mmCIF file with all atom_site columns, C-alpha atoms in Angstrom:
data_model
loop_
_atom_site.group_PDB
_atom_site.id
_atom_site.type_symbol
_atom_site.label_atom_id
_atom_site.label_alt_id
_atom_site.label_comp_id
_atom_site.label_asym_id
_atom_site.label_entity_id
_atom_site.label_seq_id
_atom_site.pdbx_PDB_ins_code
_atom_site.Cartn_x
_atom_site.Cartn_y
_atom_site.Cartn_z
_atom_site.occupancy
_atom_site.B_iso_or_equiv
_atom_site.pdbx_formal_charge
_atom_site.auth_seq_id
_atom_site.auth_comp_id
_atom_site.auth_asym_id
_atom_site.auth_atom_id
_atom_site.pdbx_PDB_model_num
ATOM 1   C CA . MET A 1 1   ? -219.500 30.285 -271.206 1.00 42.00 ? 149 MET A CA 1
ATOM 2   C CA . GLY A 1 2   ? -217.067 32.922 -272.449 1.00 50.00 ? 150 GLY A CA 1
ATOM 3   C CA . VAL A 1 3   ? -217.058 34.795 -275.714 1.00 47.00 ? 151 VAL A CA 1
ATOM 4   C CA . PRO A 1 4   ? -213.759 34.511 -277.614 1.00 49.00 ? 152 PRO A CA 1
ATOM 5   C CA . PRO A 1 5   ? -211.931 37.640 -278.718 1.00 46.00 ? 153 PRO A CA 1
ATOM 6   C CA . PRO A 1 6   ? -212.805 38.774 -282.252 1.00 49.00 ? 154 PRO A CA 1
ATOM 7   C CA . ALA A 1 7   ? -211.352 36.459 -284.901 1.00 43.00 ? 155 ALA A CA 1
ATOM 8   C CA . ALA A 1 8   ? -209.904 39.433 -286.796 1.00 45.00 ? 156 ALA A CA 1
ATOM 9   C CA . VAL A 1 9   ? -207.133 39.827 -284.236 1.00 57.00 ? 157 VAL A CA 1
ATOM 10  C CA . GLY A 1 10  ? -206.840 36.172 -283.230 1.00 54.00 ? 158 GLY A CA 1
ATOM 11  C CA . ASP A 1 11  ? -206.374 34.619 -279.841 1.00 52.00 ? 159 ASP A CA 1
ATOM 12  C CA . GLY A 1 12  ? -202.591 34.715 -279.702 1.00 53.00 ? 160 GLY A CA 1
ATOM 13  C CA . SER A 1 13  ? -202.255 30.985 -280.415 1.00 59.00 ? 161 SER A CA 1
ATOM 14  C CA . THR A 1 14  ? -200.749 31.338 -283.885 1.00 57.00 ? 162 THR A CA 1
ATOM 15  C CA . PRO A 1 15  ? -197.998 33.627 -285.197 1.00 54.00 ? 163 PRO A CA 1
ATOM 16  C CA . GLY A 1 16  ? -199.311 37.073 -286.046 1.00 56.00 ? 164 GLY A CA 1
ATOM 17  C CA . ASP A 1 17  ? -202.364 36.738 -283.789 1.00 65.00 ? 165 ASP A CA 1
ATOM 18  C CA . ARG A 1 18  ? -202.860 39.042 -280.862 1.00 69.00 ? 166 ARG A CA 1
ATOM 19  C CA . VAL A 1 19  ? -205.446 39.406 -278.159 1.00 80.00 ? 167 VAL A CA 1
ATOM 20  C CA . ALA A 1 20  ? -208.157 41.997 -278.726 1.00 91.00 ? 168 ALA A CA 1
ATOM 21  C CA . ARG A 1 21  ? -207.418 45.268 -276.933 1.00 95.00 ? 169 ARG A CA 1
ATOM 22  C CA . VAL A 1 22  ? -210.225 47.072 -275.053 1.00 96.00 ? 170 VAL A CA 1
ATOM 23  C CA . LEU A 1 23  ? -210.100 50.606 -273.641 1.00 97.00 ? 171 LEU A CA 1
ATOM 24  C CA . LEU A 1 24  ? -212.567 51.373 -270.844 1.00 96.00 ? 172 LEU A CA 1
ATOM 25  C CA . VAL A 1 25  ? -213.685 54.984 -270.453 1.00 95.00 ? 173 VAL A CA 1
ATOM 26  C CA . GLU A 1 26  ? -215.685 54.815 -267.219 1.00 93.00 ? 174 GLU A CA 1
ATOM 27  C CA . ASP A 1 27  ? -215.796 57.172 -264.233 1.00 90.00 ? 175 ASP A CA 1
ATOM 28  C CA . HIS A 1 28  ? -217.027 54.671 -261.641 1.00 90.00 ? 176 HIS A CA 1
ATOM 29  C CA . PRO A 1 29  ? -213.958 52.799 -260.362 1.00 92.00 ? 177 PRO A CA 1
ATOM 30  C CA . LEU A 1 30  ? -215.849 49.730 -259.131 1.00 93.00 ? 178 LEU A CA 1
ATOM 31  C CA . LEU A 1 31  ? -217.569 49.240 -262.489 1.00 92.00 ? 179 LEU A CA 1
ATOM 32  C CA . ALA A 1 32  ? -214.350 49.901 -264.421 1.00 94.00 ? 180 ALA A CA 1
ATOM 33  C CA . ASP A 1 33  ? -212.411 47.399 -262.286 1.00 95.00 ? 181 ASP A CA 1
ATOM 34  C CA . SER A 1 34  ? -215.206 44.819 -262.599 1.00 95.00 ? 182 SER A CA 1
ATOM 35  C CA . LEU A 1 35  ? -215.279 45.166 -266.389 1.00 94.00 ? 183 LEU A CA 1
ATOM 36  C CA . ARG A 1 36  ? -211.488 44.940 -266.560 1.00 96.00 ? 184 ARG A CA 1
ATOM 37  C CA . PHE A 1 37  ? -211.543 41.773 -264.447 1.00 96.00 ? 185 PHE A CA 1
ATOM 38  C CA . CYS A 1 38  ? -214.332 40.082 -266.430 1.00 95.00 ? 186 CYS A CA 1
ATOM 39  C CA . LEU A 1 39  ? -212.970 40.988 -269.850 1.00 94.00 ? 187 LEU A CA 1
ATOM 40  C CA . GLY A 1 40  ? -209.446 40.062 -268.788 1.00 93.00 ? 188 GLY A CA 1
ATOM 41  C CA . ALA A 1 41  ? -210.697 36.668 -267.612 1.00 92.00 ? 189 ALA A CA 1
ATOM 42  C CA . GLU A 1 42  ? -212.103 36.134 -271.112 1.00 91.00 ? 190 GLU A CA 1
ATOM 43  C CA . GLY A 1 43  ? -208.713 36.830 -272.648 1.00 90.00 ? 191 GLY A CA 1
ATOM 44  C CA . TYR A 1 44  ? -209.023 40.472 -273.617 1.00 93.00 ? 192 TYR A CA 1
ATOM 45  C CA . GLU A 1 45  ? -206.234 42.976 -273.000 1.00 95.00 ? 193 GLU A CA 1
ATOM 46  C CA . VAL A 1 46  ? -207.947 45.767 -271.035 1.00 96.00 ? 194 VAL A CA 1
ATOM 47  C CA . GLU A 1 47  ? -206.832 49.253 -270.037 1.00 96.00 ? 195 GLU A CA 1
ATOM 48  C CA . ILE A 1 48  ? -208.794 51.859 -268.091 1.00 96.00 ? 196 ILE A CA 1
ATOM 49  C CA . ALA A 1 49  ? -208.379 55.357 -269.509 1.00 94.00 ? 197 ALA A CA 1
ATOM 50  C CA . PRO A 1 50  ? -207.310 58.115 -267.129 1.00 91.00 ? 198 PRO A CA 1
ATOM 51  C CA . LEU A 1 51  ? -210.116 60.661 -266.800 1.00 88.00 ? 199 LEU A CA 1
ATOM 52  C CA . ARG A 1 52  ? -208.295 63.854 -265.931 1.00 89.00 ? 200 ARG A CA 1
ATOM 53  C CA . GLY A 1 53  ? -209.450 65.454 -269.160 1.00 89.00 ? 201 GLY A CA 1
ATOM 54  C CA . ARG A 1 54  ? -210.957 64.873 -272.577 1.00 91.00 ? 202 ARG A CA 1
ATOM 55  C CA . GLN A 1 55  ? -207.630 65.195 -274.409 1.00 93.00 ? 203 GLN A CA 1
ATOM 56  C CA . GLN A 1 56  ? -205.972 62.671 -272.116 1.00 94.00 ? 204 GLN A CA 1
ATOM 57  C CA . VAL A 1 57  ? -208.616 60.066 -273.017 1.00 94.00 ? 205 VAL A CA 1
ATOM 58  C CA . ILE A 1 58  ? -208.048 60.727 -276.725 1.00 95.00 ? 206 ILE A CA 1
ATOM 59  C CA . ASP A 1 59  ? -204.257 60.583 -276.320 1.00 96.00 ? 207 ASP A CA 1
ATOM 60  C CA . THR A 1 60  ? -204.572 57.255 -274.475 1.00 96.00 ? 208 THR A CA 1
ATOM 61  C CA . ALA A 1 61  ? -206.630 55.802 -277.322 1.00 97.00 ? 209 ALA A CA 1
ATOM 62  C CA . ARG A 1 62  ? -204.116 57.058 -279.897 1.00 97.00 ? 210 ARG A CA 1
ATOM 63  C CA . ARG A 1 63  ? -201.285 55.441 -277.934 1.00 96.00 ? 211 ARG A CA 1
ATOM 64  C CA . LEU A 1 64  ? -203.004 52.098 -277.285 1.00 95.00 ? 212 LEU A CA 1
ATOM 65  C CA . LEU A 1 65  ? -204.907 51.775 -280.585 1.00 95.00 ? 213 LEU A CA 1
ATOM 66  C CA . PRO A 1 66  ? -207.657 49.638 -279.024 1.00 96.00 ? 214 PRO A CA 1
ATOM 67  C CA . ASP A 1 67  ? -209.908 47.394 -281.086 1.00 96.00 ? 215 ASP A CA 1
ATOM 68  C CA . VAL A 1 68  ? -212.903 48.367 -278.939 1.00 96.00 ? 216 VAL A CA 1
ATOM 69  C CA . VAL A 1 69  ? -213.659 51.320 -276.656 1.00 97.00 ? 217 VAL A CA 1
ATOM 70  C CA . LEU A 1 70  ? -216.374 50.901 -274.024 1.00 96.00 ? 218 LEU A CA 1
ATOM 71  C CA . LEU A 1 71  ? -217.435 54.504 -273.427 1.00 95.00 ? 219 LEU A CA 1
ATOM 72  C CA . ASP A 1 72  ? -219.642 55.698 -270.592 1.00 92.00 ? 220 ASP A CA 1
ATOM 73  C CA . VAL A 1 73  ? -221.801 58.507 -271.944 1.00 89.00 ? 221 VAL A CA 1
ATOM 74  C CA . ASP A 1 74  ? -222.122 60.253 -268.542 1.00 87.00 ? 222 ASP A CA 1
ATOM 75  C CA . LEU A 1 75  ? -218.557 60.782 -267.320 1.00 88.00 ? 223 LEU A CA 1
ATOM 76  C CA . GLY A 1 76  ? -218.981 63.560 -264.785 1.00 82.00 ? 224 GLY A CA 1
ATOM 77  C CA . GLU A 1 77  ? -216.403 66.294 -264.316 1.00 85.00 ? 225 GLU A CA 1
ATOM 78  C CA . PRO A 1 78  ? -214.024 67.244 -265.824 1.00 83.00 ? 226 PRO A CA 1
ATOM 79  C CA . ILE A 1 79  ? -215.135 65.487 -269.037 1.00 85.00 ? 227 ILE A CA 1
ATOM 80  C CA . GLY A 1 80  ? -218.918 65.515 -268.787 1.00 83.00 ? 228 GLY A CA 1
ATOM 81  C CA . ASP A 1 81  ? -220.717 64.313 -271.904 1.00 87.00 ? 229 ASP A CA 1
ATOM 82  C CA . GLY A 1 82  ? -218.941 61.214 -273.154 1.00 87.00 ? 230 GLY A CA 1
ATOM 83  C CA . ALA A 1 83  ? -220.766 61.495 -276.478 1.00 90.00 ? 231 ALA A CA 1
ATOM 84  C CA . THR A 1 84  ? -218.281 64.232 -277.439 1.00 92.00 ? 232 THR A CA 1
ATOM 85  C CA . LEU A 1 85  ? -215.574 61.544 -277.428 1.00 94.00 ? 233 LEU A CA 1
ATOM 86  C CA . VAL A 1 86  ? -217.233 59.189 -279.918 1.00 95.00 ? 234 VAL A CA 1
ATOM 87  C CA . ALA A 1 87  ? -215.802 60.764 -283.091 1.00 95.00 ? 235 ALA A CA 1
ATOM 88  C CA . PRO A 1 88  ? -212.201 61.228 -281.898 1.00 96.00 ? 236 PRO A CA 1
ATOM 89  C CA . LEU A 1 89  ? -212.122 57.716 -280.407 1.00 97.00 ? 237 LEU A CA 1
ATOM 90  C CA . ALA A 1 90  ? -213.584 56.195 -283.578 1.00 97.00 ? 238 ALA A CA 1
ATOM 91  C CA . ALA A 1 91  ? -210.935 58.081 -285.571 1.00 96.00 ? 239 ALA A CA 1
ATOM 92  C CA . THR A 1 92  ? -208.312 55.834 -283.929 1.00 95.00 ? 240 THR A CA 1
ATOM 93  C CA . GLY A 1 93  ? -209.853 52.875 -285.754 1.00 95.00 ? 241 GLY A CA 1
ATOM 94  C CA . ALA A 1 94  ? -211.630 51.501 -282.691 1.00 96.00 ? 242 ALA A CA 1
ATOM 95  C CA . THR A 1 95  ? -215.201 50.323 -282.556 1.00 96.00 ? 243 THR A CA 1
ATOM 96  C CA . VAL A 1 96  ? -216.827 52.586 -279.956 1.00 96.00 ? 244 VAL A CA 1
ATOM 97  C CA . VAL A 1 97  ? -219.583 51.045 -277.832 1.00 95.00 ? 245 VAL A CA 1
ATOM 98  C CA . VAL A 1 98  ? -221.496 53.624 -275.797 1.00 93.00 ? 246 VAL A CA 1
ATOM 99  C CA . VAL A 1 99  ? -222.768 52.351 -272.452 1.00 88.00 ? 247 VAL A CA 1
ATOM 100 C CA . SER A 1 100 ? -224.441 53.996 -269.511 1.00 80.00 ? 248 SER A CA 1
ATOM 101 C CA . GLY A 1 101 ? -226.731 53.303 -266.638 1.00 75.00 ? 249 GLY A CA 1
ATOM 102 C CA . THR A 1 102 ? -228.198 54.914 -263.581 1.00 70.00 ? 250 THR A CA 1
ATOM 103 C CA . THR A 1 103 ? -230.031 54.030 -260.410 1.00 71.00 ? 251 THR A CA 1
ATOM 104 C CA . LYS A 1 104 ? -231.666 57.452 -260.231 1.00 70.00 ? 252 LYS A CA 1
ATOM 105 C CA . PRO A 1 105 ? -235.388 57.212 -261.082 1.00 72.00 ? 253 PRO A CA 1
ATOM 106 C CA . SER A 1 106 ? -235.418 60.857 -262.237 1.00 71.00 ? 254 SER A CA 1
ATOM 107 C CA . ARG A 1 107 ? -233.035 60.123 -265.133 1.00 59.00 ? 255 ARG A CA 1
#
C-alpha cells in the first residue's frame, strides 16, 4: 500500500495542487535510481542531484525548491560529509531527511 504525497501540496487532482517534489542526494547510483523509481511510482516528483561538488547540490536545491531532500550523510568525494549540506538545504525551505547505511562491519 502506497503513502500519498503530503496533503500540504496536494495530489494534483484539484486546481492549485501539485505533486510533492523530492531531491535525492545519494552517491550510489543503484540506490538513487531505486529510490527515484519507488517514489515516482507513489506519485512523487523526484530528481537526483548531481554530485560534482557541494555548491552544485545547493544550487540544484535552490532551483528545484523541493519539499523534501533525502540526504546521504556519507557522500564520498568530492563532497564527503553530507551533514555539511543540512543547513544550506534546509534554508531552501525543504525538510531534510538524513539517511545512510553500510555493509561494512567496521563502520
